[in-house]
mmCIF file of N, CA and C in Angstrom:
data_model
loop_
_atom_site.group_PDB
_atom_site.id
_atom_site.type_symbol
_atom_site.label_atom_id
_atom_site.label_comp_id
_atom_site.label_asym_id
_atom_site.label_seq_id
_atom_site.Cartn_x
_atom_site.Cartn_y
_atom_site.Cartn_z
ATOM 1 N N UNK A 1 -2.432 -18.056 66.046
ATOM 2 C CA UNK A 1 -1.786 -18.733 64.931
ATOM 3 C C UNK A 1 -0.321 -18.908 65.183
ATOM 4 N N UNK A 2 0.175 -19.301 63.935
ATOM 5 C CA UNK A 2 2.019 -19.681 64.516
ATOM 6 C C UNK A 2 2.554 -18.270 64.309
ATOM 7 N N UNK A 3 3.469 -18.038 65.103
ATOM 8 C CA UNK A 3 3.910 -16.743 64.901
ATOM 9 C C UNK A 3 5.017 -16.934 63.510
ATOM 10 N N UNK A 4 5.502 -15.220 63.181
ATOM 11 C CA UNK A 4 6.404 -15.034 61.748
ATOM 12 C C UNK A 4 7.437 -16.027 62.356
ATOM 13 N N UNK A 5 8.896 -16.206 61.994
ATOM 14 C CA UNK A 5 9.811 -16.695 62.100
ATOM 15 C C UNK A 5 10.758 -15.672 61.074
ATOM 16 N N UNK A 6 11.561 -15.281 61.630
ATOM 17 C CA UNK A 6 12.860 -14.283 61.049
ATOM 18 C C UNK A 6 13.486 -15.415 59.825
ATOM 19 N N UNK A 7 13.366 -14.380 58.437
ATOM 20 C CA UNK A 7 13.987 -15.369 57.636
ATOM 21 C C UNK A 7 15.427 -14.270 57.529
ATOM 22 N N UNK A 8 15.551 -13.034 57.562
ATOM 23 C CA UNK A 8 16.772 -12.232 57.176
ATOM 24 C C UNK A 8 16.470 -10.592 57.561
ATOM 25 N N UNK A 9 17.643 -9.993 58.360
ATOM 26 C CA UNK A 9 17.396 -8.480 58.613
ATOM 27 C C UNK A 9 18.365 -7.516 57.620
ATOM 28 N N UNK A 10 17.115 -6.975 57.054
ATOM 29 C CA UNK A 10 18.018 -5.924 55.965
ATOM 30 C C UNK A 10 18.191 -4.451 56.578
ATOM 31 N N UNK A 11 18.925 -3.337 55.604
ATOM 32 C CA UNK A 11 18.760 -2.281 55.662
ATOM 33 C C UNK A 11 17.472 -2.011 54.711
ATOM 34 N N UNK A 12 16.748 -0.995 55.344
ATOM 35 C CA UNK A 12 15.529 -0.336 54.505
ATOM 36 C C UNK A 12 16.618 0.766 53.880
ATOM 37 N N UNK A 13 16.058 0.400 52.439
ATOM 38 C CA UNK A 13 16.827 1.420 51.800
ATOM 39 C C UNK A 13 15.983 2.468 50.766
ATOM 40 N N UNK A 14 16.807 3.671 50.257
ATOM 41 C CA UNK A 14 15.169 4.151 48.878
ATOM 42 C C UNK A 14 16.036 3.920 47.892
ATOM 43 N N UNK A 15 15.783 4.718 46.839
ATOM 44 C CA UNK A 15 15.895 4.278 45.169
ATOM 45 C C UNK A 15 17.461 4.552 45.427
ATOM 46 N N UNK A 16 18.166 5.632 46.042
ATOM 47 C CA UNK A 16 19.933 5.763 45.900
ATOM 48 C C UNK A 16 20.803 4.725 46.807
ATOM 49 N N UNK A 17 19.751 3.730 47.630
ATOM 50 C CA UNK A 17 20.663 3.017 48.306
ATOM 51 C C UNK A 17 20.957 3.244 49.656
ATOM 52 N N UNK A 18 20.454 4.937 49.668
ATOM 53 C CA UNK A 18 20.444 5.437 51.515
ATOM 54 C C UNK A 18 19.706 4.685 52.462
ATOM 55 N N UNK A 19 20.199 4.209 53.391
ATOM 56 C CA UNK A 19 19.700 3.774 54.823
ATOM 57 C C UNK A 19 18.502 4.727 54.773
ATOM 58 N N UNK A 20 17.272 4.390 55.283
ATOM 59 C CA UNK A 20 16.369 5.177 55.238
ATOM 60 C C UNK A 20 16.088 5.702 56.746
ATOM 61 N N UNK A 21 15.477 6.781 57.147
ATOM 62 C CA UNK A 21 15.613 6.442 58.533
ATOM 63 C C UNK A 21 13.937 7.295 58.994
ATOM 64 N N UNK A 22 13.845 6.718 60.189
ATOM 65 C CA UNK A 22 12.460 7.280 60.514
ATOM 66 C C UNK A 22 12.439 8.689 60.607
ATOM 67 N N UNK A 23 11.007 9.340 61.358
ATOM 68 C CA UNK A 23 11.287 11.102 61.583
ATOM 69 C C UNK A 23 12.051 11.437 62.224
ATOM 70 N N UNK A 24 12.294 10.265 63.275
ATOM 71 C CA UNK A 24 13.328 10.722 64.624
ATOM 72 C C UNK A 24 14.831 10.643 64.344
ATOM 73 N N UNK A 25 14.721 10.238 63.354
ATOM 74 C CA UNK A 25 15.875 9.825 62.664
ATOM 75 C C UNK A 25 17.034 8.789 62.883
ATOM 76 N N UNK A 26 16.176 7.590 63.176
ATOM 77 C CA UNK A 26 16.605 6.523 63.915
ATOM 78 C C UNK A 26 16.476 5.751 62.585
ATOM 79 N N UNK A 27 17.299 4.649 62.022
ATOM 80 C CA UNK A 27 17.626 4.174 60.862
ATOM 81 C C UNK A 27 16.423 3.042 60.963
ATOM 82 N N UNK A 28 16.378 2.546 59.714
ATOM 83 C CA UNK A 28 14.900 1.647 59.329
ATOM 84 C C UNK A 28 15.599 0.456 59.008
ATOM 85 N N UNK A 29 15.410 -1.167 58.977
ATOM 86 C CA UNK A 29 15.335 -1.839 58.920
ATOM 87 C C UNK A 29 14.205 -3.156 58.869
ATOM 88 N N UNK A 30 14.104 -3.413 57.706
ATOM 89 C CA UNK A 30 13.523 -4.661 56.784
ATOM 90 C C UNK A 30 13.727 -5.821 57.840
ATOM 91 N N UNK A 31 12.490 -6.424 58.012
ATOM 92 C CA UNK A 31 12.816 -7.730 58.686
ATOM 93 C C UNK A 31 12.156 -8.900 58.026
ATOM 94 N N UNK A 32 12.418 -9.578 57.282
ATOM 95 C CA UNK A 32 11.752 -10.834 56.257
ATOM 96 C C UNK A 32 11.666 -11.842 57.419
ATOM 97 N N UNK A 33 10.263 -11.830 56.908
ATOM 98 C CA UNK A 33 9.476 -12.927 58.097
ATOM 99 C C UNK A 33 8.718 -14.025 57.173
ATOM 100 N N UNK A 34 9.108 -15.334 57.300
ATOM 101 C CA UNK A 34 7.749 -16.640 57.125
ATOM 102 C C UNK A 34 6.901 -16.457 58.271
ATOM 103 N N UNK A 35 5.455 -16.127 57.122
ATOM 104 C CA UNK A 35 4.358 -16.244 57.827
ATOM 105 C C UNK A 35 3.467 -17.297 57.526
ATOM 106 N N UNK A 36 3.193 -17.972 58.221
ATOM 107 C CA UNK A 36 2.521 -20.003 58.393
ATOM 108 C C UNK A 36 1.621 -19.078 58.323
ATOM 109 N N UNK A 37 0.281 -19.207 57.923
ATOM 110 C CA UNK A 37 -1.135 -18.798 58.518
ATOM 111 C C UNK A 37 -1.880 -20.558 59.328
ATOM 112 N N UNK A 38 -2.735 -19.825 60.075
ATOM 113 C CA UNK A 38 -3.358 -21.125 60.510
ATOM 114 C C UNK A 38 -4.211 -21.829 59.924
ATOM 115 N N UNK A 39 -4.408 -23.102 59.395
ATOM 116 C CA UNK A 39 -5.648 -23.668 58.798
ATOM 117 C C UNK A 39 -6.958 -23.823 58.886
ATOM 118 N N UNK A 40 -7.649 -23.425 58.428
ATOM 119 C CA UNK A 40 -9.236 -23.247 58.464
ATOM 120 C C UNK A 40 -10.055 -24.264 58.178
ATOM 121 N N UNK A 41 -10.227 -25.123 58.566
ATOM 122 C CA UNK A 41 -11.145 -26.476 58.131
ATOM 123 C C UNK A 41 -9.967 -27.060 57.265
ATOM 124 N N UNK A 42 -10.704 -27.426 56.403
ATOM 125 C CA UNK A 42 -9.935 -28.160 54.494
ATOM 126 C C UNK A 42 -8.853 -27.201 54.265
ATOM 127 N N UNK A 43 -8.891 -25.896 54.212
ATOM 128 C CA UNK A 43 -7.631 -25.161 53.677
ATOM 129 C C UNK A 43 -6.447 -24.329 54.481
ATOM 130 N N UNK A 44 -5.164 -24.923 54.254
ATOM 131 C CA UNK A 44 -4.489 -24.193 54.831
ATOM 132 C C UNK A 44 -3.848 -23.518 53.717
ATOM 133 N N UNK A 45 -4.037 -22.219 54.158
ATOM 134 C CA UNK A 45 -3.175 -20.970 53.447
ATOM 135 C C UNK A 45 -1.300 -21.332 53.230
ATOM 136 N N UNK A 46 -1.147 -20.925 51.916
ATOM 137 C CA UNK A 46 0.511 -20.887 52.102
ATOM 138 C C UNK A 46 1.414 -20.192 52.776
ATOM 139 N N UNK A 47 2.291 -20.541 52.971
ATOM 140 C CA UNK A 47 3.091 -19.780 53.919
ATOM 141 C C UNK A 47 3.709 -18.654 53.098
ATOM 142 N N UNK A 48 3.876 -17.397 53.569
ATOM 143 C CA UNK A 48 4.777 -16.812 52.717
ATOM 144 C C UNK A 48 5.886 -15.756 53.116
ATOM 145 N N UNK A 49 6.826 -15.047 52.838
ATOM 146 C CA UNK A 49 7.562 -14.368 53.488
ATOM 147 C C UNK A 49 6.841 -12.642 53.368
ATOM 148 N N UNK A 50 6.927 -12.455 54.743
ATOM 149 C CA UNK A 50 6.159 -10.786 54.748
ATOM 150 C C UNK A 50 7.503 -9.987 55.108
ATOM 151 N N UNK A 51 7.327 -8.812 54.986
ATOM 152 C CA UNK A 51 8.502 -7.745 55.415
ATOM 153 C C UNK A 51 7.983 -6.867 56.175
ATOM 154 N N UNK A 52 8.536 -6.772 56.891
ATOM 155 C CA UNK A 52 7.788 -5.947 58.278
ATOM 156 C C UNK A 52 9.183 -4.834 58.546
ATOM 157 N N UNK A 53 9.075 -3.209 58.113
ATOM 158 C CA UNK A 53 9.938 -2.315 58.466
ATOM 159 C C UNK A 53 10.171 -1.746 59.829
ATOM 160 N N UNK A 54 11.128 -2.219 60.716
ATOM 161 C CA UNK A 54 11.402 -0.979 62.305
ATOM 162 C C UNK A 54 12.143 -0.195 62.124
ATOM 163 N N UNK A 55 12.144 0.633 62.911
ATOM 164 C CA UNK A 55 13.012 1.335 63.416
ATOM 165 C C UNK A 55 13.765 1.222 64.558
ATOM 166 N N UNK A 56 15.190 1.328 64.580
ATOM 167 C CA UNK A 56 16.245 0.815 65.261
ATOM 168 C C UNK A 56 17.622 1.351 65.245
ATOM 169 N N UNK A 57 18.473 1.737 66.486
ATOM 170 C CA UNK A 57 19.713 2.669 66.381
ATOM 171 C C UNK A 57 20.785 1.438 65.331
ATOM 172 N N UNK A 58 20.549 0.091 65.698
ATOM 173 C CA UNK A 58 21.378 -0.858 65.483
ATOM 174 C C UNK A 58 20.556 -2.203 64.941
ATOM 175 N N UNK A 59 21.245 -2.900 63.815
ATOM 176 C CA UNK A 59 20.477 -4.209 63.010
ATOM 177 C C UNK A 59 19.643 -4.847 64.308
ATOM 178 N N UNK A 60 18.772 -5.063 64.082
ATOM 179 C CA UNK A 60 18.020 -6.064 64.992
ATOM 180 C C UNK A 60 18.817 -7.513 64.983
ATOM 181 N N UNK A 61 18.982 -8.069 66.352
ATOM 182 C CA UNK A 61 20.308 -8.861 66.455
ATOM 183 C C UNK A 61 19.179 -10.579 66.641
ATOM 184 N N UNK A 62 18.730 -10.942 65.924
ATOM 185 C CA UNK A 62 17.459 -12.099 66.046
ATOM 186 C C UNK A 62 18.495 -13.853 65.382
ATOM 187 N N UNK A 63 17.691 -14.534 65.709
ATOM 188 C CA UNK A 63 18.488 -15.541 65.395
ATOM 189 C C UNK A 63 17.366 -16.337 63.856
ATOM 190 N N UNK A 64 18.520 -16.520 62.789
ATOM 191 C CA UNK A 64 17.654 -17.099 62.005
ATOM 192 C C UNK A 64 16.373 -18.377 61.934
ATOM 193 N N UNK A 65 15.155 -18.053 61.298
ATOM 194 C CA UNK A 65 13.706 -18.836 61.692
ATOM 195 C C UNK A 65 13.625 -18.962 63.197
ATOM 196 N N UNK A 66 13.859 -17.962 63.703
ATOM 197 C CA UNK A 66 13.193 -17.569 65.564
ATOM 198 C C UNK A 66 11.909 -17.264 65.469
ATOM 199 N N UNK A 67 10.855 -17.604 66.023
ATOM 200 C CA UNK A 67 9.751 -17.447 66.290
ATOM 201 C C UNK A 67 9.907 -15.768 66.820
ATOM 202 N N UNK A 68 9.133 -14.719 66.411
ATOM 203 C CA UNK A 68 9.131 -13.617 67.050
ATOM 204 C C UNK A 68 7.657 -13.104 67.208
ATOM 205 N N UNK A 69 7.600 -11.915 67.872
ATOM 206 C CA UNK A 69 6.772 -11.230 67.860
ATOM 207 C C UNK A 69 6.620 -9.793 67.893
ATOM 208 N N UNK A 70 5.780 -8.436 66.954
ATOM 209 C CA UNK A 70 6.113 -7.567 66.455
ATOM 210 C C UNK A 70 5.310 -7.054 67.954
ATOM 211 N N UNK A 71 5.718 -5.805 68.019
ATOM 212 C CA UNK A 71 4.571 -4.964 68.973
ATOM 213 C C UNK A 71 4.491 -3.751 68.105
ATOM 214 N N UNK A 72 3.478 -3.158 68.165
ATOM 215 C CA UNK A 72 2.932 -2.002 67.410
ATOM 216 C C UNK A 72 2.822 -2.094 66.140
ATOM 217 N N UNK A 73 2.531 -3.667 65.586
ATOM 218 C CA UNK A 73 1.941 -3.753 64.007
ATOM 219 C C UNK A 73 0.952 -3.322 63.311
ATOM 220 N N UNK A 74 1.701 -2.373 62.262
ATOM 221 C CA UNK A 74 0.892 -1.654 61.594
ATOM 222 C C UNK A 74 0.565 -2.283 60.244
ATOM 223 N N UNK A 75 -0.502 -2.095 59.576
ATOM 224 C CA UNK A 75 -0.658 -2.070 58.154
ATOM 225 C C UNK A 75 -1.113 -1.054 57.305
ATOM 226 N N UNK A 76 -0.196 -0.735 56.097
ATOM 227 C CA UNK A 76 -0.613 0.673 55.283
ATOM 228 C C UNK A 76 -1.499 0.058 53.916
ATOM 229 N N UNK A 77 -2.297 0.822 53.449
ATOM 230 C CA UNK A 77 -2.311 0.015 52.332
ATOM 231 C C UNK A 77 -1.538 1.486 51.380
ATOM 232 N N UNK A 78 -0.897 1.164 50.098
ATOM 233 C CA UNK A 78 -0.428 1.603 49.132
ATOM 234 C C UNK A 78 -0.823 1.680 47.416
ATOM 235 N N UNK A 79 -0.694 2.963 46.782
ATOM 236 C CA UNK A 79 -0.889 2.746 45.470
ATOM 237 C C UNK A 79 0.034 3.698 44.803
ATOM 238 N N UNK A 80 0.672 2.875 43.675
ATOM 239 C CA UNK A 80 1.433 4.095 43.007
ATOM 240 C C UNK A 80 1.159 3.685 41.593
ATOM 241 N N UNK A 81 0.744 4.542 40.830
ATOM 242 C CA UNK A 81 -0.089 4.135 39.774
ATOM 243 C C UNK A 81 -1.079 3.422 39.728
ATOM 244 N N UNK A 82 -0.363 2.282 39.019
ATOM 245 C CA UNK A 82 -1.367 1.051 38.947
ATOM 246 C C UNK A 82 -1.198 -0.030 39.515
ATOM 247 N N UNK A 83 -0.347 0.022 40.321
ATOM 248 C CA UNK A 83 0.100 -0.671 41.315
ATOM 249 C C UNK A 83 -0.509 -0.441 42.551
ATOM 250 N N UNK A 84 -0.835 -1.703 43.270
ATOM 251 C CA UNK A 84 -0.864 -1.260 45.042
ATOM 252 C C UNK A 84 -0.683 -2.543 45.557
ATOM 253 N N UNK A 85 -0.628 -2.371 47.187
ATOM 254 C CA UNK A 85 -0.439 -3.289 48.204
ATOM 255 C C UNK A 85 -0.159 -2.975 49.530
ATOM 256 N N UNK A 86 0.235 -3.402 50.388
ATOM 257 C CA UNK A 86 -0.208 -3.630 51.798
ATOM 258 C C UNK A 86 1.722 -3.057 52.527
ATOM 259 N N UNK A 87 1.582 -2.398 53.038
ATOM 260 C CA UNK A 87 3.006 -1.897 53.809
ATOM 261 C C UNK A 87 3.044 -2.062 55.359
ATOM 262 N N UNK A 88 3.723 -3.138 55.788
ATOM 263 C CA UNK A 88 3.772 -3.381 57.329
ATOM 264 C C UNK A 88 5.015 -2.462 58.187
ATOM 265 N N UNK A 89 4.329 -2.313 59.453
ATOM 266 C CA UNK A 89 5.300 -1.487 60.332
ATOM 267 C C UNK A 89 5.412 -1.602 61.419
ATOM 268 N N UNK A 90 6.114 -1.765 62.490
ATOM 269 C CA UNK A 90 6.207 -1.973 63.833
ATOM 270 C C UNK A 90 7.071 -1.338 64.740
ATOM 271 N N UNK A 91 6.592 -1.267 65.848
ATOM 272 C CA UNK A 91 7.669 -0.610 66.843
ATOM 273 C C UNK A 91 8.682 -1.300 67.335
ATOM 274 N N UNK A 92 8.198 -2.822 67.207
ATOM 275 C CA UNK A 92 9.659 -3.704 67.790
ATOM 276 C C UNK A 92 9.294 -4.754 67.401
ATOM 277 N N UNK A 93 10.387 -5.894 67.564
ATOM 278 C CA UNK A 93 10.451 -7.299 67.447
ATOM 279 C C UNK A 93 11.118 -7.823 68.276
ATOM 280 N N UNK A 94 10.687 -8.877 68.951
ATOM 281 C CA UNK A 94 10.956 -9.183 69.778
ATOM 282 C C UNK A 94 10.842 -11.310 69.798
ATOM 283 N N UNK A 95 11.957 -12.159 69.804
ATOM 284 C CA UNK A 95 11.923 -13.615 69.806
ATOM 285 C C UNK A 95 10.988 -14.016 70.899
ATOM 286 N N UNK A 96 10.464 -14.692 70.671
ATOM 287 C CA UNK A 96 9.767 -15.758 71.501
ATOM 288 C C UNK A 96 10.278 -16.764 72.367
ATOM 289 N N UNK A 97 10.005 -17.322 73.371
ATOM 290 C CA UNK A 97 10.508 -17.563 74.458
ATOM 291 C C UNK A 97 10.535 -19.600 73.824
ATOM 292 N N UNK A 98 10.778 -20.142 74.521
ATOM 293 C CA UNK A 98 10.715 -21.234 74.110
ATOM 294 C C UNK A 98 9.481 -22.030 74.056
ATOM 295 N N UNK A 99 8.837 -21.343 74.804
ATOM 296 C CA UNK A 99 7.189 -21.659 75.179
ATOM 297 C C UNK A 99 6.287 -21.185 74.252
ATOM 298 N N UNK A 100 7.246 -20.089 73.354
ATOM 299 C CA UNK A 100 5.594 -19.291 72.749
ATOM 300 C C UNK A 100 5.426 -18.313 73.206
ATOM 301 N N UNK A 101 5.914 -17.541 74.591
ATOM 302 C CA UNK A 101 5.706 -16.534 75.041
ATOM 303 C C UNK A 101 6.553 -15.320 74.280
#
């Protein structure tokens, strides 16, 4: 399918605003991604922005709507109350070459 495209790199933060940081204690960062899905016959899915959290000494340095690609994508699912949903995670990100590679 088309890969995400970098829409903005945040700090992962919790409820006080702290940089959050992994076990290793390497700081976390939010990466807002448009995700195209591919079309299936008659329907193509909407595109939408996903957030995908790394870990990283320093902001991930990506160029805005770059085609990228995650390595070690994870998915959590979540519930807190009555609430739930889906928590993405990765070991890296990495732009795409001009080819797609």
């Amino acid at each position: 399918g088309t890969p995400d495209a970098v829409v903005e790199r945040l700090e992962a933060t919790d409820e006080t605003g702290t940089q959050t940081e992994n076990r290793e204690g390497i700081p976390q960062w939010k990466i807002e991604t448009l995700n195209r899905p591919k079309a299936h016959g008659d329907f193509t899915p909407k595109a939408q922005v996903e957030v995908v959290k790394i870990a990283a000494p320093i902001k991930p340095s990506l160029p805005d709507m770059a085609p990228v690609r995650f390595t070690g994508l994870v998915a959590r699912m979540w519930t807190m109350g009555t609430r739930s949903g889906i928590s993405l995670s990765a070991d890296g990100v990495q732009p795409l070459g001009q080819k797609g590679e």
